[in-house]
Amino acid sequence: MNHEKLLLECSTPSPPGWFELVVGLPKEARLLDPRIIVEHGSTDHDVVEHILPPLAARSARHVFRADRPIQRICLGYEIEDHLEPPTLQCRLRRLSLAARATEAVRRSPREALAVAGWRLVGKRVRARNRLTRILGNLPQTSYSAWLAEREPEWAREIETIARRIRADRASGPRFTIAVDVAGRSRISACTLASLSRQGCPDVELLVLVSSPEAVERPRQLPTGWVWRFVDIAKQPSRPQRLQAALAAASAPWLLSINDGDMLADGAIVRLVAAAMEAPGAVALYGDHDMLSDQGRRRKPAFKPEWNEPYFLAHDYIGRSVAFATHTARPAGGFRAEYPGEETGDLLLRLVRGSRAGGPAPVASVQRIVLHAASTSADADRRSRSASTRARMVLDHLQALGRSARANPDRLGHVRVTWPVPDPAPRVSLIVPTRDRIDLLRPCIEGLRHETDYPALEILIADNGSERTETKAYFASLTVDARVRIVPVPGPFNFSAINNRAVEAAEGDIIGFINNDIEVLEPGWLREMVGYAVQENCGAVGAKLLYQTGTVQHAGVVMGLGGLAGHVHRFYPADHPGYACRLQVPQHFSAVTAACLLVERRKFVTVGGFDEIAFPVAFNDVDLCLKLGRCGWSNVWTPYAVLRHKESASRVHDMSSERRAAWDIECAHLRERWGAFIRRDPCYNENLTREREDFTL
């Protein structure tokens, strides 16, 4: 249930600026989807939302910036339907320059010093941007304004697609749309209006009703549509009603929506085109957004292409999914075994059934196809439980013959834990270094004494260390038979250093660890090894945090910043991220070699790191994409958490020589992996490529 608490209301617009919000919650209270709503004017285009981390039984403080004059600020949130709204203790205050400086120093003294330096030399814009990076970690969206820019282009796309479909027109309906009105007498006006705007003639409409004789005939349907009533009086449960729709559907594809939901303009045209482009697909899904109680479109869900570990942990697809009837029926259709997970259960069974023929043919449409009503979304949430989903996921894995555990985690997601084989495979952790004992010592000591993995060797790849204290530390390590020093002299070439160390390694699994990594919890390596030994897995990456506690690495997306970037950088460590992507394992096109595991045989198969094209930068990205090209998917897991003092071990070098080498590496990446830079399957083309925060 949606709620808003007024924090600030101005009779005349208040100046823009920085604000601090402190929220106090009573014991056991829990706010779902909290966000700061800033209204700069009277239209939807003037509304900006700042997404907050989850708030539960504690006091929380957040800093944000409003860039335009302010009329109103509210705290928006949802609560579970059976609960009363909690009494919130909220304090909002405007932050002065001195207060901002104090907060910046508290969070990151080094970055705050850089901000002061830029202000002193007159670079106010650069100083503000850097300050925003320290303080303003919350994503901002003005979805309505973004839609106003995009929808004219989308309308032209739909017309182009429709012309192509008409030229290839097949006989009979291609899609069946099922609308469940249950005991009501008519389809909701908003749902019916969205159907009437589809402009696709080859559609069958099924109206699922309890008393067909008392229901009004749908009006305003597009020319060429056929419609029928389906009596569901004897099918009281949702799975039974969905199954009745599947049995009655005459088209090759079935899309079921709730009464009150709205299909986006051109949704059926887009789905038909996707089905034509993926003739072997068993399911199609598209992006969706939510309709607030006031009819405002909000919370867009822009989704990656099929991402199985992400889906097992969290239903990122939702209800905007259509099924191929010729495969859904033989698979058993919709079942009641997992209440609230009917579509997810069918989708996983179809994926399993298609495994023998290759990768799962699940196609995605990266455009909004559904506007989900908040009432139906609330009903969906009430019908679901994490334990039910965990049971569904476990049964899916067992049906595939894969040994794993699936349990709800503390955040309500499903955690799939892949066991380490018995006996545990030997892991060779390679740590390149050149002196910097201040970084190397805590890294190595953490690997030796704070990591609970039983079969471990540590190879320090020494790239010409000269300092006496470094050599003394190397000598002290001789007492540990798990540690070896591998000399790799010569100019710094990250790829060559690691390749030589791999040649000396004895483990079946290779781990690449920067010398500025620190262990935070003992089970990190077990978590990563569990993924690395899976036959379909390539590289495995970890969740890396800056010393400030914010996110440094949570997966690499191609195309960000023009080439590749780390998503969710500088987010608070406990933030859910976009669509919970900071909380659950998932496929990414690449992960960073600051902490990366891969089976030795897979590393050797793809030729290891490229020493010629990528001696310093992008070598990990290139390695991961080569693994993906061979059919091994790269995985990032948030359940392995370490600290990373990013690039602390190397002096920042922007000499003309290094700049020229960088430009060459960039050119090699564009030439070799241009298709991934243009479209990363683990991302969505509606999201920004200029930043790393999943904003529009």
XYZ file of C-alpha atoms in Angstrom, residues 37-608:
572
model
C 9.748 12.773 -3.838
C 10.736 16.318 -4.809
C 8.127 18.377 -6.678
C 9.541 21.311 -8.609
C 6.239 22.277 -10.267
C 2.659 21.223 -10.874
C 3.126 18.693 -13.694
C 4.332 15.105 -13.640
C 7.422 16.274 -15.538
C 8.432 18.330 -12.505
C 8.613 15.362 -10.124
C 12.000 13.856 -9.212
C 12.344 10.779 -7.018
C 15.439 9.808 -4.999
C 15.445 6.055 -4.326
C 16.467 5.173 -0.765
C 18.003 2.068 0.766
C 15.548 -0.146 2.674
C 14.440 1.224 6.042
C 13.748 -1.247 8.835
C 13.598 -0.769 12.616
C 16.351 1.809 12.820
C 17.253 5.430 12.322
C 18.590 6.349 8.900
C 19.984 9.539 7.414
C 20.250 10.476 3.750
C 21.770 13.424 1.923
C 20.380 14.554 -1.426
C 20.471 17.552 -3.739
C 17.518 19.359 -5.341
C 18.725 21.078 -8.508
C 15.720 23.358 -9.118
C 13.428 25.532 -6.977
C 11.287 23.351 -4.710
C 7.541 23.404 -4.083
C 7.105 20.226 -2.076
C 9.136 17.349 -0.598
C 7.568 14.091 0.587
C 8.772 10.746 1.860
C 7.036 8.058 -0.186
C 6.938 4.447 0.936
C 4.935 1.240 0.868
C 3.987 -1.060 3.726
C 2.561 -4.536 3.837
C -1.215 -4.409 3.424
C -2.087 -5.952 6.782
C -0.075 -3.363 8.736
C -0.994 0.111 9.926
C 1.212 3.010 8.761
C 3.998 3.475 11.335
C 4.597 6.726 13.170
C 7.667 8.218 11.507
C 10.024 10.668 13.157
C 11.377 12.721 10.254
C 13.716 15.699 10.287
C 14.604 17.586 7.113
C 17.241 20.307 7.150
C 19.039 22.313 4.521
C 22.800 21.769 4.578
C 25.068 24.805 4.554
C 28.414 24.730 2.784
C 30.125 24.139 6.133
C 27.776 21.249 6.937
C 28.377 19.707 3.502
C 32.110 20.001 3.965
C 31.896 18.356 7.392
C 29.822 15.493 5.990
C 32.202 15.042 3.054
C 35.217 14.877 5.387
C 33.406 12.338 7.566
C 32.718 10.112 4.560
C 35.983 10.490 2.652
C 38.715 12.887 3.830
C 40.801 12.298 0.704
C 37.948 13.075 -1.694
C 36.896 16.095 0.382
C 40.414 17.499 0.049
C 40.166 17.139 -3.725
C 36.856 19.056 -3.707
C 38.469 21.886 -1.763
C 41.353 21.957 -4.220
C 39.080 22.302 -7.240
C 37.131 25.143 -5.553
C 40.357 26.990 -4.737
C 41.442 26.985 -8.385
C 38.009 28.195 -9.507
C 36.678 24.893 -10.912
C 33.313 25.155 -9.164
C 31.438 22.775 -11.474
C 34.075 20.077 -11.144
C 34.120 20.576 -7.377
C 30.340 20.245 -7.183
C 30.341 17.083 -9.305
C 32.955 15.527 -7.066
C 31.024 16.550 -3.971
C 27.910 14.974 -5.498
C 29.865 11.762 -5.912
C 30.723 11.790 -2.200
C 27.338 12.846 -0.843
C 24.687 12.233 -3.450
C 24.735 8.475 -3.844
C 21.006 8.199 -4.482
C 19.720 7.779 -8.047
C 17.329 10.453 -9.294
C 14.569 9.949 -11.812
C 12.111 12.233 -13.547
C 10.330 9.491 -15.396
C 7.556 11.657 -16.810
C 9.996 14.096 -18.410
C 11.991 11.208 -19.826
C 8.817 9.666 -21.302
C 7.869 12.950 -22.934
C 11.162 12.829 -24.848
C 11.031 9.136 -25.775
C 7.409 8.387 -26.597
C 7.264 10.232 -29.956
C 10.215 8.122 -31.103
C 8.535 4.977 -29.783
C 5.343 5.801 -31.697
C 7.350 5.999 -34.928
C 8.983 2.661 -34.069
C 5.579 1.041 -33.578
C 4.319 2.264 -36.948
C 7.405 0.916 -38.687
C 7.047 -2.452 -36.971
C 3.317 -2.587 -37.745
C 3.981 -2.051 -41.451
C 6.456 -4.919 -41.417
C 3.966 -7.177 -39.669
C 1.184 -6.308 -42.107
C 3.477 -7.188 -45.000
C 4.045 -10.602 -43.431
C 0.496 -11.081 -42.208
C -0.490 -14.597 -41.221
C -4.073 -15.859 -41.070
C -5.866 -15.882 -37.722
C -4.949 -14.392 -34.334
C -1.293 -14.408 -33.330
C -1.912 -13.396 -29.723
C -4.533 -14.242 -27.147
C -4.998 -11.635 -24.414
C -6.687 -12.959 -21.272
C -8.261 -10.457 -18.866
C -9.530 -11.788 -15.545
C -12.540 -9.769 -14.353
C -13.708 -12.544 -11.956
C -16.987 -11.468 -10.321
C -17.202 -8.010 -11.920
C -19.554 -7.203 -14.760
C -17.155 -5.501 -17.147
C -13.541 -4.881 -18.004
C -12.215 -1.753 -16.304
C -12.426 1.321 -18.487
C -8.662 1.928 -18.351
C -7.857 -1.660 -19.347
C -10.388 -1.617 -22.192
C -9.102 1.735 -23.445
C -5.546 0.372 -23.575
C -6.755 -2.637 -25.588
C -8.584 -0.404 -28.046
C -5.349 1.489 -28.804
C -3.325 -1.555 -29.826
C -3.780 -1.231 -33.585
C -2.967 -4.890 -34.205
C -5.806 -6.794 -35.966
C -4.793 -10.398 -35.288
C -5.752 -10.671 -31.605
C -8.130 -12.847 -29.627
C -9.517 -11.439 -26.362
C -10.564 -13.847 -23.622
C -12.625 -12.337 -20.798
C -12.400 -14.600 -17.734
C -15.665 -14.236 -15.816
C -17.612 -16.007 -13.085
C -21.048 -15.317 -14.613
C -20.841 -14.847 -18.409
C -24.556 -14.071 -18.724
C -24.190 -11.002 -16.470
C -21.150 -9.492 -18.153
C -21.274 -6.696 -20.684
C -19.826 -7.262 -24.128
C -16.523 -5.371 -24.584
C -16.865 -2.337 -26.824
C -14.296 -0.215 -28.661
C -12.158 -3.182 -29.646
C -9.943 -2.760 -32.728
C -11.234 -4.006 -36.057
C -10.459 -7.665 -36.626
C -10.293 -8.665 -32.969
C -12.251 -11.704 -31.849
C -13.419 -12.098 -28.297
C -14.943 -14.792 -26.114
C -16.081 -15.254 -22.537
C -14.426 -18.030 -20.501
C -16.487 -19.268 -17.567
C -14.232 -19.550 -14.517
C -16.964 -20.107 -11.926
C -15.501 -23.525 -11.131
C -11.887 -22.319 -11.185
C -11.602 -20.200 -8.018
C -7.799 -20.066 -7.746
C -5.505 -17.981 -9.901
C -3.589 -20.991 -11.330
C -6.892 -22.590 -12.343
C -8.059 -19.410 -14.057
C -4.769 -19.069 -15.921
C -4.998 -22.722 -16.926
C -8.525 -22.154 -18.255
C -7.228 -19.278 -20.364
C -4.407 -21.428 -21.714
C -6.853 -24.213 -22.626
C -9.197 -21.782 -24.385
C -6.552 -19.787 -26.280
C -6.560 -20.322 -30.053
C -3.497 -18.192 -30.834
C 0.146 -19.305 -30.711
C 0.842 -16.882 -27.852
C -0.956 -16.123 -24.585
C -0.542 -12.961 -22.521
C -2.549 -12.688 -19.301
C -3.149 -9.359 -17.589
C -5.090 -8.327 -14.514
C -8.165 -6.173 -14.831
C -6.980 -2.649 -13.992
C -3.647 -3.140 -15.750
C -3.068 -1.341 -19.041
C -1.200 -2.530 -22.088
C 1.239 0.075 -23.347
C 0.474 1.558 -26.758
C 1.792 -0.823 -29.414
C 2.556 -3.578 -26.884
C 1.040 -6.352 -29.000
C 2.801 -5.100 -32.122
C 6.118 -5.254 -30.295
C 5.432 -8.741 -28.928
C 4.374 -10.038 -32.345
C 7.594 -8.658 -33.850
C 9.656 -10.283 -31.074
C 7.955 -13.629 -31.725
C 8.709 -13.318 -35.460
C 12.374 -12.526 -34.763
C 12.728 -15.444 -32.311
C 10.747 -18.280 -33.944
C 11.981 -20.864 -31.437
C 11.154 -18.844 -28.339
C 9.062 -20.438 -25.598
C 8.385 -17.154 -23.785
C 8.576 -13.402 -24.391
C 8.788 -10.664 -21.788
C 8.937 -6.901 -21.886
C 9.617 -3.933 -19.646
C 6.867 -2.553 -17.435
C 6.094 0.341 -15.132
C 3.608 0.928 -12.328
C 0.462 3.048 -12.111
C 0.121 4.942 -8.841
C -3.260 5.416 -7.171
C -3.360 8.806 -8.865
C -2.681 7.272 -12.301
C 0.922 8.504 -12.451
C 3.355 6.213 -14.242
C 6.314 5.418 -12.009
C 8.909 2.788 -11.101
C 9.873 1.625 -14.599
C 11.436 -1.841 -14.672
C 13.908 -1.946 -17.545
C 15.155 -5.509 -17.735
C 18.161 -7.351 -19.132
C 17.869 -10.239 -21.531
C 17.203 -13.658 -19.962
C 19.404 -13.863 -16.855
C 18.773 -17.126 -15.026
C 20.642 -16.612 -11.711
C 18.997 -13.192 -11.405
C 15.557 -14.729 -11.996
C 16.140 -17.591 -9.556
C 16.950 -15.108 -6.805
C 14.408 -12.409 -7.673
C 11.487 -12.265 -10.105
C 12.749 -9.395 -12.223
C 10.344 -10.276 -15.072
C 7.012 -9.934 -13.268
C 3.728 -10.442 -15.134
C 4.677 -8.888 -18.475
C 5.414 -12.305 -19.949
C 3.742 -14.178 -22.824
C 3.938 -17.937 -23.321
C 3.999 -20.022 -26.485
C 0.846 -22.114 -26.172
C 2.230 -25.062 -28.171
C 4.977 -25.561 -25.557
C 3.125 -24.381 -22.431
C 0.330 -26.949 -22.794
C 2.563 -30.056 -23.099
C 4.631 -28.768 -20.175
C 1.555 -28.873 -17.940
C 0.608 -25.208 -18.087
C -0.088 -23.276 -14.908
C 0.020 -25.267 -11.662
C -0.972 -24.600 -8.073
C 2.117 -26.151 -6.463
C 3.782 -22.804 -5.770
C 1.102 -20.228 -4.808
C 1.887 -16.805 -6.252
C 4.634 -18.190 -8.516
C 2.484 -19.636 -11.308
C 4.166 -17.794 -14.168
C 7.672 -18.294 -12.761
C 7.072 -22.011 -12.345
C 5.875 -22.389 -15.946
C 8.764 -20.290 -17.243
C 11.357 -22.447 -15.474
C 9.752 -25.655 -16.742
C 9.859 -24.322 -20.302
C 13.498 -23.353 -19.847
C 14.287 -26.851 -18.591
C 12.447 -28.436 -21.479
C 14.420 -26.439 -24.028
C 17.837 -27.172 -22.510
C 18.470 -30.198 -24.738
C 18.293 -27.985 -27.789
C 20.696 -25.320 -26.575
C 20.349 -22.052 -24.632
C 16.946 -21.187 -23.232
C 14.958 -19.428 -25.991
C 13.417 -16.679 -23.872
C 13.216 -13.399 -25.794
C 12.907 -9.898 -24.351
C 11.390 -6.660 -25.631
C 13.272 -3.654 -24.276
C 10.300 -1.326 -24.341
C 7.418 -0.797 -21.905
C 4.644 -3.272 -22.727
C 2.594 -3.147 -19.505
C 1.445 -0.515 -17.015
C 0.712 -2.556 -13.874
C -1.947 -1.222 -11.522
C -0.758 -0.745 -7.965
C -3.781 -2.679 -6.667
C -2.908 -5.771 -8.712
C 0.759 -5.425 -7.743
C -0.249 -5.349 -4.075
C -2.364 -8.459 -4.606
C 0.569 -10.200 -6.270
C 2.835 -9.350 -3.341
C 0.307 -10.667 -0.811
C 0.091 -13.986 -2.663
C 3.842 -14.608 -2.641
C 6.336 -15.790 -0.082
C 10.097 -16.174 -0.240
C 9.874 -19.712 1.129
C 7.510 -20.740 -1.678
C 9.808 -19.278 -4.295
C 12.805 -20.990 -2.667
C 10.984 -24.319 -2.872
C 10.222 -23.698 -6.564
C 13.856 -22.835 -7.284
C 15.144 -25.888 -5.416
C 12.792 -28.179 -7.350
C 13.959 -26.579 -10.601
C 17.613 -27.207 -9.779
C 16.945 -30.770 -8.695
C 15.060 -31.422 -11.935
C 18.197 -30.314 -13.762
C 20.254 -32.722 -11.664
C 22.196 -29.876 -10.041
C 23.174 -30.071 -6.381
C 22.538 -26.813 -4.566
C 20.656 -25.310 -1.648
C 17.949 -22.669 -2.095
C 16.755 -20.692 0.926
C 15.268 -17.248 1.587
C 17.940 -14.746 2.568
C 17.500 -11.974 5.125
C 16.244 -9.585 2.415
C 13.513 -11.894 1.140
C 15.347 -13.083 -1.970
C 16.214 -16.690 -2.759
C 19.853 -17.505 -2.123
C 21.169 -20.380 -4.206
C 24.274 -21.831 -2.533
C 26.450 -24.010 -4.732
C 28.396 -26.532 -2.657
C 32.169 -26.836 -2.856
C 33.057 -30.326 -4.173
C 34.518 -32.872 -1.757
C 37.489 -32.909 -1.767
C 37.707 -29.183 -2.332
C 39.525 -28.266 -5.558
C 42.800 -26.458 -5.058
C 42.621 -22.714 -5.639
C 45.672 -20.703 -6.696
C 45.309 -17.052 -5.691
C 47.636 -14.826 -7.729
C 48.582 -11.461 -6.215
C 50.744 -9.214 -8.442
C 52.836 -6.608 -6.628
C 55.804 -4.307 -6.825
C 56.726 -3.321 -3.274
C 53.831 -1.440 -1.542
C 54.143 -3.557 1.562
C 51.542 -1.290 3.222
C 48.941 -2.730 0.857
C 50.367 -6.197 0.311
C 50.676 -7.241 3.956
C 46.968 -6.829 4.929
C 45.971 -8.495 1.655
C 48.162 -11.575 2.146
C 47.423 -11.879 5.864
C 43.711 -11.815 5.104
C 44.106 -14.573 2.532
C 46.235 -16.649 4.943
C 44.379 -16.225 8.217
C 40.884 -14.854 7.536
C 39.831 -17.090 4.631
C 38.349 -20.441 5.618
C 38.912 -22.320 2.353
C 40.838 -25.581 2.986
C 42.795 -26.072 -0.280
C 44.612 -22.859 -1.022
C 47.912 -21.666 -2.436
C 48.974 -18.033 -2.710
C 51.314 -16.913 -5.471
C 52.818 -13.446 -5.071
C 53.765 -12.401 -8.599
C 56.692 -10.074 -7.856
C 57.149 -7.492 -10.608
C 60.539 -6.195 -9.467
C 60.153 -5.307 -5.793
C 63.273 -3.576 -4.452
C 62.576 -2.343 -0.934
C 64.232 -4.036 2.011
C 61.005 -4.306 3.997
C 59.301 -6.054 1.058
C 62.077 -8.658 0.800
C 61.994 -9.166 4.542
C 58.247 -9.778 4.374
C 58.746 -12.256 1.520
C 61.313 -14.099 3.655
C 58.914 -14.260 6.588
C 56.336 -16.006 4.392
C 58.555 -19.048 3.834
C 57.115 -20.577 7.018
C 53.772 -20.963 5.212
C 53.946 -23.759 2.632
C 50.867 -22.323 0.913
C 52.719 -19.153 -0.132
C 55.210 -18.867 -2.999
C 56.996 -15.898 -4.535
C 56.971 -16.004 -8.361
C 59.434 -13.496 -9.855
C 58.021 -11.777 -12.961
C 60.517 -9.003 -13.789
C 60.186 -6.450 -16.547
C 57.961 -3.471 -17.413
C 54.509 -3.492 -15.884
C 52.178 -5.619 -18.013
C 49.258 -6.860 -15.957
C 48.312 -9.517 -18.483
C 51.832 -10.933 -18.819
C 52.446 -10.934 -15.052
C 49.293 -12.938 -14.382
C 49.812 -15.298 -17.327
C 53.321 -16.188 -16.083
C 51.956 -16.776 -12.592
C 49.235 -19.062 -13.951
C 51.977 -21.170 -15.579
C 53.527 -21.645 -12.128
C 50.193 -22.289 -10.373
C 49.146 -25.788 -9.307
C 45.430 -25.216 -8.655
C 42.463 -26.323 -10.735
C 40.922 -22.911 -10.070
C 42.759 -19.644 -10.577
C 41.948 -16.554 -8.530
C 43.245 -13.121 -9.542
C 43.533 -10.814 -6.520
C 44.824 -7.229 -6.501
C 47.342 -6.436 -3.775
C 44.975 -3.730 -2.492
C 42.192 -6.213 -1.630
C 41.294 -6.881 2.016
C 39.265 -9.833 3.294
C 36.151 -8.863 5.263
C 34.530 -12.233 5.964
C 35.874 -15.809 5.905
C 33.404 -17.500 3.530
C 33.991 -15.331 0.469
C 36.118 -17.902 -1.389
C 33.726 -20.796 -0.778
C 30.931 -18.738 -2.295
C 32.952 -17.984 -5.420
C 34.321 -21.510 -5.844
C 30.773 -22.887 -5.700
C 29.964 -20.891 -8.825
C 33.325 -21.356 -10.560
C 33.054 -25.167 -10.686
C 29.672 -25.079 -12.459
C 30.032 -26.326 -16.022
C 28.269 -23.333 -17.586
C 30.125 -20.724 -15.505
C 33.027 -18.641 -16.759
C 34.487 -15.961 -14.490
C 33.102 -15.216 -11.021
C 33.290 -11.735 -9.517
C 32.766 -10.415 -5.983
C 31.148 -7.389 -4.392
C 33.978 -4.953 -3.684
C 33.676 -1.960 -1.368
C 35.708 1.214 -1.024
C 37.166 2.040 2.380
C 34.216 4.417 2.823
C 31.865 1.415 2.693
C 30.371 2.335 -0.673
C 30.332 0.047 -3.693
C 33.388 -0.107 -5.946
C 32.487 -3.148 -8.054
C 29.158 -4.896 -8.594
C 29.589 -6.106 -12.159
C 30.789 -4.553 -15.425
C 28.419 -3.376 -18.158
C 29.687 -2.788 -21.669
C 29.044 0.614 -23.200
C 29.066 2.613 -19.959
C 31.197 5.692 -20.435
C 31.627 4.665 -24.067
C 33.514 1.432 -23.349
C 32.833 -0.383 -20.051
C 31.988 0.647 -16.507
C 31.270 -0.643 -13.015
C 27.563 -0.409 -12.217
C 26.266 0.969 -8.895
C 29.638 2.555 -8.108
C 29.523 4.714 -4.934
C 26.150 3.307 -3.816
C 25.779 2.553 -0.089
C 26.749 -1.048 0.573
C 23.267 -1.934 1.872
C 21.370 -0.272 -0.990
C 19.110 -2.636 -2.981
C 20.302 -1.113 -6.232
C 18.226 -0.925 -9.365
C 15.569 -3.680 -9.329
C 17.456 -5.377 -6.451
C 20.529 -5.875 -8.657
C 22.904 -5.040 -5.784
C 21.418 -7.805 -3.647
C 21.358 -10.957 -5.794
C 23.730 -12.986 -8.013
C 23.382 -12.503 -11.764
C 25.124 -12.772 -15.088
C 27.257 -9.839 -16.225
C 29.216 -9.553 -19.430
C 32.350 -8.967 -17.357
C 33.666 -8.740 -13.809
C 36.835 -7.099 -12.536
C 40.108 -9.014 -12.167
C 40.681 -7.207 -8.870
C 38.952 -10.306 -7.475
C 38.094 -12.905 -10.119
C 37.907 -16.717 -10.076
C 37.918 -19.006 -13.110
C 38.666 -22.661 -13.698
C 42.155 -23.125 -15.053
C 41.019 -25.187 -18.066
C 38.613 -22.459 -19.139
C 41.254 -19.759 -18.729
C 43.689 -21.763 -20.871
C 41.034 -22.560 -23.491
C 40.433 -18.875 -24.259
C 44.154 -18.056 -24.267
C 44.363 -16.282 -20.921
